[in-house]
mmCIF file of C-alpha atoms in Angstrom:
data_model
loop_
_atom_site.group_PDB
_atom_site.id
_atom_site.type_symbol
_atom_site.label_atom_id
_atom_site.label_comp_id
_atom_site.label_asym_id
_atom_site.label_seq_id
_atom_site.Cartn_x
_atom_site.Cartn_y
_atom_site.Cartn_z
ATOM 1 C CA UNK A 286 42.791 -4.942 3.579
ATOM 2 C CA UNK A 287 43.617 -3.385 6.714
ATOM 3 C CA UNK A 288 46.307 -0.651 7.773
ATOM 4 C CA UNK A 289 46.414 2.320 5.290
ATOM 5 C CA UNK A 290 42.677 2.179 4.831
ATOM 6 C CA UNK A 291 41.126 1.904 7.883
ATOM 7 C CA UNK A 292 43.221 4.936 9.437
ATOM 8 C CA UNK A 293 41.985 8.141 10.107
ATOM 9 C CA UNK A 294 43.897 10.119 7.694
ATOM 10 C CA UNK A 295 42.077 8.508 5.248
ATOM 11 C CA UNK A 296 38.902 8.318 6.496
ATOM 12 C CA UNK A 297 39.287 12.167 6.398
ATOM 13 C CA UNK A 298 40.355 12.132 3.024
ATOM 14 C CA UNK A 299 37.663 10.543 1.742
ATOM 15 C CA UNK A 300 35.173 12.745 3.523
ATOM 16 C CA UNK A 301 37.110 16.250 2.269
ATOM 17 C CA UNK A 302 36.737 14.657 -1.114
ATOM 18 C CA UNK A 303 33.171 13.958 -0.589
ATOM 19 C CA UNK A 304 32.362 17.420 1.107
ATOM 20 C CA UNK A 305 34.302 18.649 -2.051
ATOM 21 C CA UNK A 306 32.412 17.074 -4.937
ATOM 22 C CA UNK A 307 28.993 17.679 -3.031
ATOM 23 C CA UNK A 308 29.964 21.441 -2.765
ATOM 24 C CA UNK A 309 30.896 21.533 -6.481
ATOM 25 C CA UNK A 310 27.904 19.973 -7.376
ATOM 26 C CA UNK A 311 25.371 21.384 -4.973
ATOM 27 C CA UNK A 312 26.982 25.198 -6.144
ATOM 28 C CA UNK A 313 26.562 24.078 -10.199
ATOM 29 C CA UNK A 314 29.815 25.157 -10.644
ATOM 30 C CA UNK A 315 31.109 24.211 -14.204
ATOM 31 C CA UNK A 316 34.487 25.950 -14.744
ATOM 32 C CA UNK A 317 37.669 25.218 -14.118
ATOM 33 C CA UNK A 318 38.632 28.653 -12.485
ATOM 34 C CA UNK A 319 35.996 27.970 -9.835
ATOM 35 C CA UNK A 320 36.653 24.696 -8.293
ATOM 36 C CA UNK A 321 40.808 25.448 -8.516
ATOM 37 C CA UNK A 322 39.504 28.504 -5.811
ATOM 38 C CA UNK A 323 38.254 26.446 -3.905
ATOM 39 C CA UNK A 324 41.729 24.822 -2.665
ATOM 40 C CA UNK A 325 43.942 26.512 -0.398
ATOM 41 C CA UNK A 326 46.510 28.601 -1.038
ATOM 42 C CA UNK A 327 49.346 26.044 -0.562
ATOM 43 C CA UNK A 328 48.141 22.991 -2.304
ATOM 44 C CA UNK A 329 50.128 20.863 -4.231
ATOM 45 C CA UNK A 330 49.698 22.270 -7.774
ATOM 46 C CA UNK A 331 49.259 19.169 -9.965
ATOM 47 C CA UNK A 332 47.087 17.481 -7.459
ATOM 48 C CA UNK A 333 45.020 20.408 -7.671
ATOM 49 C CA UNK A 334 44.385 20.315 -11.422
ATOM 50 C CA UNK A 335 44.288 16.675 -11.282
ATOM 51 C CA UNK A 336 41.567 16.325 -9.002
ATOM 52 C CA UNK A 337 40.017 19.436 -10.687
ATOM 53 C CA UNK A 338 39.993 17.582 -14.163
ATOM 54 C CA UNK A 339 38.230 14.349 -12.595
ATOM 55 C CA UNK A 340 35.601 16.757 -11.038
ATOM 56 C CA UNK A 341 34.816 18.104 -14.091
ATOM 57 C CA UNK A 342 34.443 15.058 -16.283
ATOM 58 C CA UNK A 343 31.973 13.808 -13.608
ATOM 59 C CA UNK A 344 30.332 16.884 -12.880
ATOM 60 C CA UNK A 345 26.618 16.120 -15.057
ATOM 61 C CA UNK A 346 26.806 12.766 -14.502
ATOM 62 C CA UNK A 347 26.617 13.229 -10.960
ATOM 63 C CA UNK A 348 23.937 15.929 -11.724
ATOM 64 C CA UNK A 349 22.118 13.913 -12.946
ATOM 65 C CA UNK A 350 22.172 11.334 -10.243
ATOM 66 C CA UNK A 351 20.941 13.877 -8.030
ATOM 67 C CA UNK A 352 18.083 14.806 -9.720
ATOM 68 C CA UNK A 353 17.077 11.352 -10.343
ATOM 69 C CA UNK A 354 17.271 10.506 -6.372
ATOM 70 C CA UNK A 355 16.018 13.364 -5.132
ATOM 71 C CA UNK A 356 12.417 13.432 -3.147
ATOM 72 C CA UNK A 357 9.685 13.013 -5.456
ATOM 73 C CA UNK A 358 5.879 11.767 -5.578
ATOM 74 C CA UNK A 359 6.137 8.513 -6.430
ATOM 75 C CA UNK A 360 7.102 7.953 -10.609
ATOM 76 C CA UNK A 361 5.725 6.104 -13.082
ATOM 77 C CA UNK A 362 8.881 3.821 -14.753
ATOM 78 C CA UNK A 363 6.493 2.071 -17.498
ATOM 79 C CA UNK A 364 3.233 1.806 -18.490
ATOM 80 C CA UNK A 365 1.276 -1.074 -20.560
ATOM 81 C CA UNK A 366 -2.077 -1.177 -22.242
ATOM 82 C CA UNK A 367 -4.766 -4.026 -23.598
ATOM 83 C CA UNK A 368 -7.840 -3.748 -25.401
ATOM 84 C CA UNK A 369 -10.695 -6.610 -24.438
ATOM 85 C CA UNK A 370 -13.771 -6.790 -25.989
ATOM 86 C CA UNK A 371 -16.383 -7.609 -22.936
ATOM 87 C CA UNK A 372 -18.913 -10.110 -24.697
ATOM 88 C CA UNK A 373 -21.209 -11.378 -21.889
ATOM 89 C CA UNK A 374 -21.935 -10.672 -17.857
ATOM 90 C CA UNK A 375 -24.267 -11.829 -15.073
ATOM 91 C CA UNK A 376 -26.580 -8.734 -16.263
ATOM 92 C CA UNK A 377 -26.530 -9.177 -19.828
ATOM 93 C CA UNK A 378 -25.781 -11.997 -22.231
ATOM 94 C CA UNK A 379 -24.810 -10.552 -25.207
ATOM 95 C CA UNK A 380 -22.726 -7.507 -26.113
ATOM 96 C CA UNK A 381 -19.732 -6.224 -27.541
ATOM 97 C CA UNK A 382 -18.137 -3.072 -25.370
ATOM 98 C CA UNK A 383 -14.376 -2.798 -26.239
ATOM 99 C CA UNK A 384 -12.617 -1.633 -22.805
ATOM 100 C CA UNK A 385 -9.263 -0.739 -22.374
ATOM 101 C CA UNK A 386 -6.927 -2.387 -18.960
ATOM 102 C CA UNK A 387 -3.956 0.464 -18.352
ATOM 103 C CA UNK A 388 -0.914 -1.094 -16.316
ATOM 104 C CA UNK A 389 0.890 1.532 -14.787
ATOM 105 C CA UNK A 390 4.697 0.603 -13.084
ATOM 106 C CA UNK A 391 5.281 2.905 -10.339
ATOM 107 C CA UNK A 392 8.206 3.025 -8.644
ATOM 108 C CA UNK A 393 7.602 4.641 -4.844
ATOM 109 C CA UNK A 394 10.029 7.856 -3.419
ATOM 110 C CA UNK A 395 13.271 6.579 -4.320
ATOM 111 C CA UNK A 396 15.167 8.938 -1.671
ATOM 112 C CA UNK A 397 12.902 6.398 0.613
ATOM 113 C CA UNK A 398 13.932 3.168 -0.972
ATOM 114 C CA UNK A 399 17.586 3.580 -1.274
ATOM 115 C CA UNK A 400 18.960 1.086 -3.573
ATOM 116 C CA UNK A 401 16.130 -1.435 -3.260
ATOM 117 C CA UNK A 402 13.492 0.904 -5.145
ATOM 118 C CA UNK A 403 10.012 -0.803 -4.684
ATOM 119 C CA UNK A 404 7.835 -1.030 -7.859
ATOM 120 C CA UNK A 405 4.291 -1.386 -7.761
ATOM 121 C CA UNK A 406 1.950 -2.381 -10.691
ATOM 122 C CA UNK A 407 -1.437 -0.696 -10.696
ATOM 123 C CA UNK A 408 -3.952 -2.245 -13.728
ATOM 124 C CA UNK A 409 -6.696 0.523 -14.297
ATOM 125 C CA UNK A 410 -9.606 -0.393 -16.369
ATOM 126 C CA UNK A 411 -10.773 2.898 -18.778
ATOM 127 C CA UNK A 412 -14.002 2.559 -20.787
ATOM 128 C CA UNK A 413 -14.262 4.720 -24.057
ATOM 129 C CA UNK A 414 -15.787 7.736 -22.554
ATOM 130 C CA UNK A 415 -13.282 7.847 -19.705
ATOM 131 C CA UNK A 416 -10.229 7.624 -22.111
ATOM 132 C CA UNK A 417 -12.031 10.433 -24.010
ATOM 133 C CA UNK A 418 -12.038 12.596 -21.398
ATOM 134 C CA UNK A 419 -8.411 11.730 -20.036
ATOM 135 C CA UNK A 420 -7.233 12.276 -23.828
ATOM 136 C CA UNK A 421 -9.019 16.197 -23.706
ATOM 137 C CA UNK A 422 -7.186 16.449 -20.090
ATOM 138 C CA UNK A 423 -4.069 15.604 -21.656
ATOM 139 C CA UNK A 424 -4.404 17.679 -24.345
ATOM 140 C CA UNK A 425 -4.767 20.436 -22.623
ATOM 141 C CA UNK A 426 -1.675 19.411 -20.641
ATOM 142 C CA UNK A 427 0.100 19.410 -24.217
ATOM 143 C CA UNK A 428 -1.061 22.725 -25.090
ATOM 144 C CA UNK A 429 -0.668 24.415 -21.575
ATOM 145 C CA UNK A 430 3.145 23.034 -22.300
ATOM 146 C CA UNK A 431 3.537 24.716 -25.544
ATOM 147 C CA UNK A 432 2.575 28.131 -24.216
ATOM 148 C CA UNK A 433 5.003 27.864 -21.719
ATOM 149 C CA UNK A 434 7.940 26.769 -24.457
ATOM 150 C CA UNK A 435 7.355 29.465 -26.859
ATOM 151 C CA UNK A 436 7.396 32.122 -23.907
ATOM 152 C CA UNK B 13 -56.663 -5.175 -12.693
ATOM 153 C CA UNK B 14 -58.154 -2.918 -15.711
ATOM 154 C CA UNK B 15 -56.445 -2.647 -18.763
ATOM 155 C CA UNK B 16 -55.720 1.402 -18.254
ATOM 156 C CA UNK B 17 -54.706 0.257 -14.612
ATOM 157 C CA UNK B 18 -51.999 -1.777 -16.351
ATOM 158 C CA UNK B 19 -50.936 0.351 -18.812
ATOM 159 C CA UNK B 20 -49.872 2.724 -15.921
ATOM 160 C CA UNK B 21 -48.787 0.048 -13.802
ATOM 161 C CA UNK B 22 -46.284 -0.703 -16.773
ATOM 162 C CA UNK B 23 -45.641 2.870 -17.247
ATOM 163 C CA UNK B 24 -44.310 3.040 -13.163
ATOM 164 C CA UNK B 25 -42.096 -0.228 -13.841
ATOM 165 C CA UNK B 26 -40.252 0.656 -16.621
ATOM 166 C CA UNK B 27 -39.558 4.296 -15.303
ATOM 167 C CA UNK B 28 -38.023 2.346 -12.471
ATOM 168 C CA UNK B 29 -36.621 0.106 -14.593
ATOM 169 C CA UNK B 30 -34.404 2.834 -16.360
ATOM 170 C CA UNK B 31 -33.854 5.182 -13.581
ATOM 171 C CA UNK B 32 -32.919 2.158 -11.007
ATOM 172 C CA UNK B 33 -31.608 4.797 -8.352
ATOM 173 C CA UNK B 34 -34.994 6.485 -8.099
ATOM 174 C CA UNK B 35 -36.353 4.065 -5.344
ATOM 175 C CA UNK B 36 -37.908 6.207 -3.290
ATOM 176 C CA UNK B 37 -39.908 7.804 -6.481
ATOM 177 C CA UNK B 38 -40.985 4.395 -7.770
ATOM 178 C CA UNK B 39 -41.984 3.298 -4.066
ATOM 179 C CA UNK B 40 -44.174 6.514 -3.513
ATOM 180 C CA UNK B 41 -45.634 6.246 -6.920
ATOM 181 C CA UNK B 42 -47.127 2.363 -6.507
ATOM 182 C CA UNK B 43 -48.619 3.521 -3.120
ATOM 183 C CA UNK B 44 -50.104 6.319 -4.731
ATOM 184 C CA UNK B 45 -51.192 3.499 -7.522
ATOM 185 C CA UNK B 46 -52.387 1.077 -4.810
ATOM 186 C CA UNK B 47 -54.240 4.212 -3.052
ATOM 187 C CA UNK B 48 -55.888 5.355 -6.277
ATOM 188 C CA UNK B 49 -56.899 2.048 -7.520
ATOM 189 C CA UNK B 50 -57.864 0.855 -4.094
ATOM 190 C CA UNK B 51 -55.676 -2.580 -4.278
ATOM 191 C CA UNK B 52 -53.636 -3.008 -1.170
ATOM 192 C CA UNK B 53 -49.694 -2.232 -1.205
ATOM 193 C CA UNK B 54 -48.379 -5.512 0.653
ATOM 194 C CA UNK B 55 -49.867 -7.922 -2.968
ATOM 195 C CA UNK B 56 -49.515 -5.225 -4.588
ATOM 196 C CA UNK B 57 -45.582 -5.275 -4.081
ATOM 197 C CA UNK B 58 -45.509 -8.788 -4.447
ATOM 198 C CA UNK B 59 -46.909 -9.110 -8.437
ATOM 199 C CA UNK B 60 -44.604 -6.088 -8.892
ATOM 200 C CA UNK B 61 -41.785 -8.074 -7.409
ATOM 201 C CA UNK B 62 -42.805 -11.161 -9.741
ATOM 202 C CA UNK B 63 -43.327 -8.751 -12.607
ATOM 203 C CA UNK B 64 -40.261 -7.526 -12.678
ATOM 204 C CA UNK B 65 -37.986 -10.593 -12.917
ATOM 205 C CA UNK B 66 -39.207 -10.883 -16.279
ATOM 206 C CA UNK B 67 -37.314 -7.606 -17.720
ATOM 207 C CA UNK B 68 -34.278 -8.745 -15.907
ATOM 208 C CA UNK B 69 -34.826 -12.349 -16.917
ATOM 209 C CA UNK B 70 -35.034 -10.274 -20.508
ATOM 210 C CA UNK B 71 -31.730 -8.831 -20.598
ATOM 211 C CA UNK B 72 -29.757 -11.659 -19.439
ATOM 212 C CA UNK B 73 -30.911 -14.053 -21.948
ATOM 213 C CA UNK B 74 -31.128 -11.255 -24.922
ATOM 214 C CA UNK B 75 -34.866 -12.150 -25.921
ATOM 215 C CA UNK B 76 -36.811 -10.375 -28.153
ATOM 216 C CA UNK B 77 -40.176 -8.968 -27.650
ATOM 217 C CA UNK B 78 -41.993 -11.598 -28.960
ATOM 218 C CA UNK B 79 -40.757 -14.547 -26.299
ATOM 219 C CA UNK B 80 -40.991 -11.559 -23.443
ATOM 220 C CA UNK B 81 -44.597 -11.581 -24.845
ATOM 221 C CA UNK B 82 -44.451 -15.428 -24.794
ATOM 222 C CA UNK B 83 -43.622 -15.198 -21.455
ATOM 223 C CA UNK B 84 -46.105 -13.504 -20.291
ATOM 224 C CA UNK B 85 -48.842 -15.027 -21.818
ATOM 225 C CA UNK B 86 -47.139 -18.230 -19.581
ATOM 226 C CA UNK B 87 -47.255 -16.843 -16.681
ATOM 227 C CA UNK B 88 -51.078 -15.666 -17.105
ATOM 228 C CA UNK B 89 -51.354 -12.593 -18.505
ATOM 229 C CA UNK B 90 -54.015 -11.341 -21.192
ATOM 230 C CA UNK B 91 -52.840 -11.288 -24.801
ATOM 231 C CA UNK B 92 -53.569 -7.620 -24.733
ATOM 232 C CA UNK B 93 -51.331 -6.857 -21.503
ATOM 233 C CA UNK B 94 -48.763 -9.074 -22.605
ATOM 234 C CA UNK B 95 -49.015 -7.640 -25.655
ATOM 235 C CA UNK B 96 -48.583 -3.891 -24.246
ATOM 236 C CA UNK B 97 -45.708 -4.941 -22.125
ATOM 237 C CA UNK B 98 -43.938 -6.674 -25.009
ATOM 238 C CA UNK B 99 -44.317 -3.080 -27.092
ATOM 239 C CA UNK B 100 -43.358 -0.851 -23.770
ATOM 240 C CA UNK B 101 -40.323 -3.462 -23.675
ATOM 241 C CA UNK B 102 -39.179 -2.932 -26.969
ATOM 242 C CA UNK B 103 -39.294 0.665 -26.706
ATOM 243 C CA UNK B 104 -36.983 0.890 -23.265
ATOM 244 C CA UNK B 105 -34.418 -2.411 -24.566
ATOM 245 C CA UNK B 106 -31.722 0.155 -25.344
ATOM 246 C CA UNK B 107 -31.814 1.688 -22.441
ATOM 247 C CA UNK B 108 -31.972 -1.025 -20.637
ATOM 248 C CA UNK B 109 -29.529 -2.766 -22.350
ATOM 249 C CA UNK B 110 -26.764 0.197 -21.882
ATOM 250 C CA UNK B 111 -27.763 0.423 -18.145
ATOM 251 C CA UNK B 112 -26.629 -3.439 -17.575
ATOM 252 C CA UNK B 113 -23.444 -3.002 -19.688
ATOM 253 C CA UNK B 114 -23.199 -0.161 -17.298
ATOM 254 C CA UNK B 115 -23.256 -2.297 -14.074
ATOM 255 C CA UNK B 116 -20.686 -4.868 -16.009
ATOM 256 C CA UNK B 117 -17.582 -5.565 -13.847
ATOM 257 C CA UNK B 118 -14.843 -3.343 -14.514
ATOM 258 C CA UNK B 119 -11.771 -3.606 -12.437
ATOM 259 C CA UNK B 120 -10.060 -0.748 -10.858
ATOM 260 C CA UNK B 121 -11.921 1.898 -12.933
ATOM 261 C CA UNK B 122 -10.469 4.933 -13.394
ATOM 262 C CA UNK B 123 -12.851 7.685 -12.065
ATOM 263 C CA UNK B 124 -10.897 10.783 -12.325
ATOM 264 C CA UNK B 125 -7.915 12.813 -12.884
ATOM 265 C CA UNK B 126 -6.440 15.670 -11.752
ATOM 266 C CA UNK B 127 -2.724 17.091 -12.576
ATOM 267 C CA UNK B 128 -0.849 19.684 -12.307
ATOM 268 C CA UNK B 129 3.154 20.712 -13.392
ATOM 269 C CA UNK B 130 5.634 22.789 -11.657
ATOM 270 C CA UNK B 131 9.050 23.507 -12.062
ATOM 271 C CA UNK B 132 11.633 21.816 -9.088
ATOM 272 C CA UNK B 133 13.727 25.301 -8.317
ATOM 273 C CA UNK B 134 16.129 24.033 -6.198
ATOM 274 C CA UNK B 135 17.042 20.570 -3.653
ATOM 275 C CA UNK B 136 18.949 19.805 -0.902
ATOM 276 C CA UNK B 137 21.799 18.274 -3.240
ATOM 277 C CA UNK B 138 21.427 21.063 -6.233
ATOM 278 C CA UNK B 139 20.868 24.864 -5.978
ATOM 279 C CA UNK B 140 19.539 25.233 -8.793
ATOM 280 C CA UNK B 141 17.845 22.729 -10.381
ATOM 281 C CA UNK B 142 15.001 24.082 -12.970
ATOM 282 C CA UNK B 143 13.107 21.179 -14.617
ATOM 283 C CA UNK B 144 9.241 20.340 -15.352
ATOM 284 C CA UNK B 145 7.636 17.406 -14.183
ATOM 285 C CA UNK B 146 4.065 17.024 -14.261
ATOM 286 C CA UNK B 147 1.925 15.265 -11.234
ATOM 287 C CA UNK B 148 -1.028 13.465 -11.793
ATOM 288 C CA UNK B 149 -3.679 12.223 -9.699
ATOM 289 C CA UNK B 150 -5.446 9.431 -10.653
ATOM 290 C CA UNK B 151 -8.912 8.784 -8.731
ATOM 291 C CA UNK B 152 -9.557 4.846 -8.477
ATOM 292 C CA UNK B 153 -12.805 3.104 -7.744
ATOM 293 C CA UNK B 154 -11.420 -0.350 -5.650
ATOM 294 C CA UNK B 155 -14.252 -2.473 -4.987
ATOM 295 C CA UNK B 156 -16.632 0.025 -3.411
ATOM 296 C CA UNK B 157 -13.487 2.408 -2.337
ATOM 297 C CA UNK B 158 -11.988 5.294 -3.862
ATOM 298 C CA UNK B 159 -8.213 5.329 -3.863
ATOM 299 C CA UNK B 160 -6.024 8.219 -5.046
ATOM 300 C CA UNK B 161 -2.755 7.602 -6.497
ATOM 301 C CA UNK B 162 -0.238 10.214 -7.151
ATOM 302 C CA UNK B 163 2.408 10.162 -9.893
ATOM 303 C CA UNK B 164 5.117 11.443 -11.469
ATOM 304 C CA UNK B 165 5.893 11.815 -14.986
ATOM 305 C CA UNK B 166 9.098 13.846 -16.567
ATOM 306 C CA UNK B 167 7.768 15.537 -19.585
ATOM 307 C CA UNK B 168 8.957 12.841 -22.205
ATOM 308 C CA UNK B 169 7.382 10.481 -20.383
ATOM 309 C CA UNK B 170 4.319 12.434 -20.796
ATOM 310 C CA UNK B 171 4.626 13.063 -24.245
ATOM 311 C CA UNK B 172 4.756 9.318 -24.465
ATOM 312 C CA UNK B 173 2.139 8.679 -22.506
ATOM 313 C CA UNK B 174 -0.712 10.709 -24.664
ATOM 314 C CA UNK B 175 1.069 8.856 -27.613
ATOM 315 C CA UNK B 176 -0.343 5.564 -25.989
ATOM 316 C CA UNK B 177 -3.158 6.863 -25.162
ATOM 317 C CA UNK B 178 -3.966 7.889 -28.453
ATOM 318 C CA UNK B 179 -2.790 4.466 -29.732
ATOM 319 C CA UNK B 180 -5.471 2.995 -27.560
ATOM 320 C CA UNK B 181 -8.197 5.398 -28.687
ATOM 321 C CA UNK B 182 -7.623 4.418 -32.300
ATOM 322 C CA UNK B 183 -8.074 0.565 -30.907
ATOM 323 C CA UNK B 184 -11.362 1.052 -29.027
ATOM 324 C CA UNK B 185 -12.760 3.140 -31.784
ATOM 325 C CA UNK B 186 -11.869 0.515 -34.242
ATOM 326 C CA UNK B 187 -14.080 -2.182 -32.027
ATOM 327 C CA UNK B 188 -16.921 0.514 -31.594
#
């Protein structure tokens, strides 16, 4: 549809509306009193508390939305695990060494990817003693965590 | 060869045998062998060389000591040496045994790990932000490279995480 939409006007609409939002959400604001200040003076009442109303039901979910796009190391969106039991090699016939294969889904910067996020799949092999020693690493993780909470 | 010769010639193989990075040791100590014993180096190397398919031979076919004796007694050897290197053989299998399940394929093997957690204060989209995520960085042994991959977890992804982890612990131990 052409006309109405395509005219400046609106195009600068939509942009106040957008700088509007943004600035709510950027600012945390959370209260009613605090986005109706931000109109001017003589703005058309209900409008005001209309669009103020909308803001506020969408405030966390936009939030949130932030936070999950925002620039990041790349994050891990799943993670899958096997145990084999390795029975034979080219250096030894016979054995019996259980071995665990880790498949980590990572998903790269998604402020890079926009909305095609690329997800990689990285399969790490851990023998017993290396899964020991990541499980004491992550323990102390867990316990570094709970001195921080009870602070 | 004596049998005393042999009994330290056996000694200097199977030391290499379970310390397989000390070349340069093993190398120094047969031409200080050869020297001592007056044999030359370049035969010398070449009956080691011989010798010690056997071990190898050993562990990929699981014998006992008693064909590795066999064996030996096969290829030429005096009951008594054979016999010597069949003990000697039975004393170092375990070690010898863990060392090749050491050098078994493993794909992608996780070396090491580092992390650390932070807080995110603020962003260009949110003042204030204030929540923990913890970084890890995994060190990966490709082929003959080391990679390091960094990731992110939120913290109930962690918490997750060293649930599985312990899940897979119980598994592995249960196989042990």
């Amino acid at each position: 549809p052409s006309g109405a939409l395509s005219s400046l006007p609106f195009l600068q609409l939509v942009s106040a509306l957008h700088n509007l939002t943004r600035h709510v959400v950027y600012h945390g604001l959370t209260r009613a009193e605090d986005i109706l200040s931000l109109f001017p003076e003589n703005f058309h009442q209900n409008l005001k508390n209309l669009l103020t109303k909308i803001i506020l039901e969408n405030i966390s979910a936009w939030r949130n939305e932030a936070q999950a796009s925002q620039i990041s190391l790349p994050r891990l969106v799943d993670m899958d695990w096997r145990v084999d039991i390795k029975t034979s090699s080219d250096s030894i016939s016979r054995m019996a060494v259980p071995t665990c294969l880790l498949q980590l889904k990572i998903q790269e910067d998604v402020a890079l990817c926009g909305n095609s996020p690329v997800v990689s799949a990285l399969t790490v092999e851990l023998s017993k003693e290396t899964l020991d020693t990541m499980l004491e690493g992550l323990g102390r993780i867990r316990d570094q965590l709970s001195a921080v909470a009870n602070k | 060869v004596s049998s005393q010769q042999f009994s330290a010639l056996t000694e200097v193989l199977f030391r290499f045998l379970t310390e397989p990075k000390e070349v340069e040791r093993f190398l120094t100590q047969l031409s200080d062998f050869a020297a001592m014993n007056k044999i030359s180096l370049g035969p010398l190397k070449n009956i080691v060389k011989s010798i010690l398919l056997v071990p190898n031979g050993a562990l990929k076919r699981n014998l006992s000591s008693e064909q590795v004796r066999a064996d030996f007694i096969a290829l030429g050897l005096s009951e008594e040496k054979a016999s010597y290197f069949a003990e000697q053989w039975k004393v170092n299998s375990p070690t010898l045994t863990r060392l090749a399940v050491g050098q078994t394929l493993m794909i992608n093997q996780l070396i090491d790990m580092e992390w650390r957690f932070g807080v995110t204060a603020g962003s260009s989209e949110l003042e204030k932000v204030g929540s923990i995520f913890l970084q890890l960085k995994l060190v990966i042994k490709k082929g003959s490279q080391m990679e390091n991959v960094y990731i992110e977890l939120t913290l109930p992804q962690f918490y997750s995480f060293l649930h599985e982890m312990e899940r897979v612990k119980t598994s592995l131990e249960s196989f042990s």
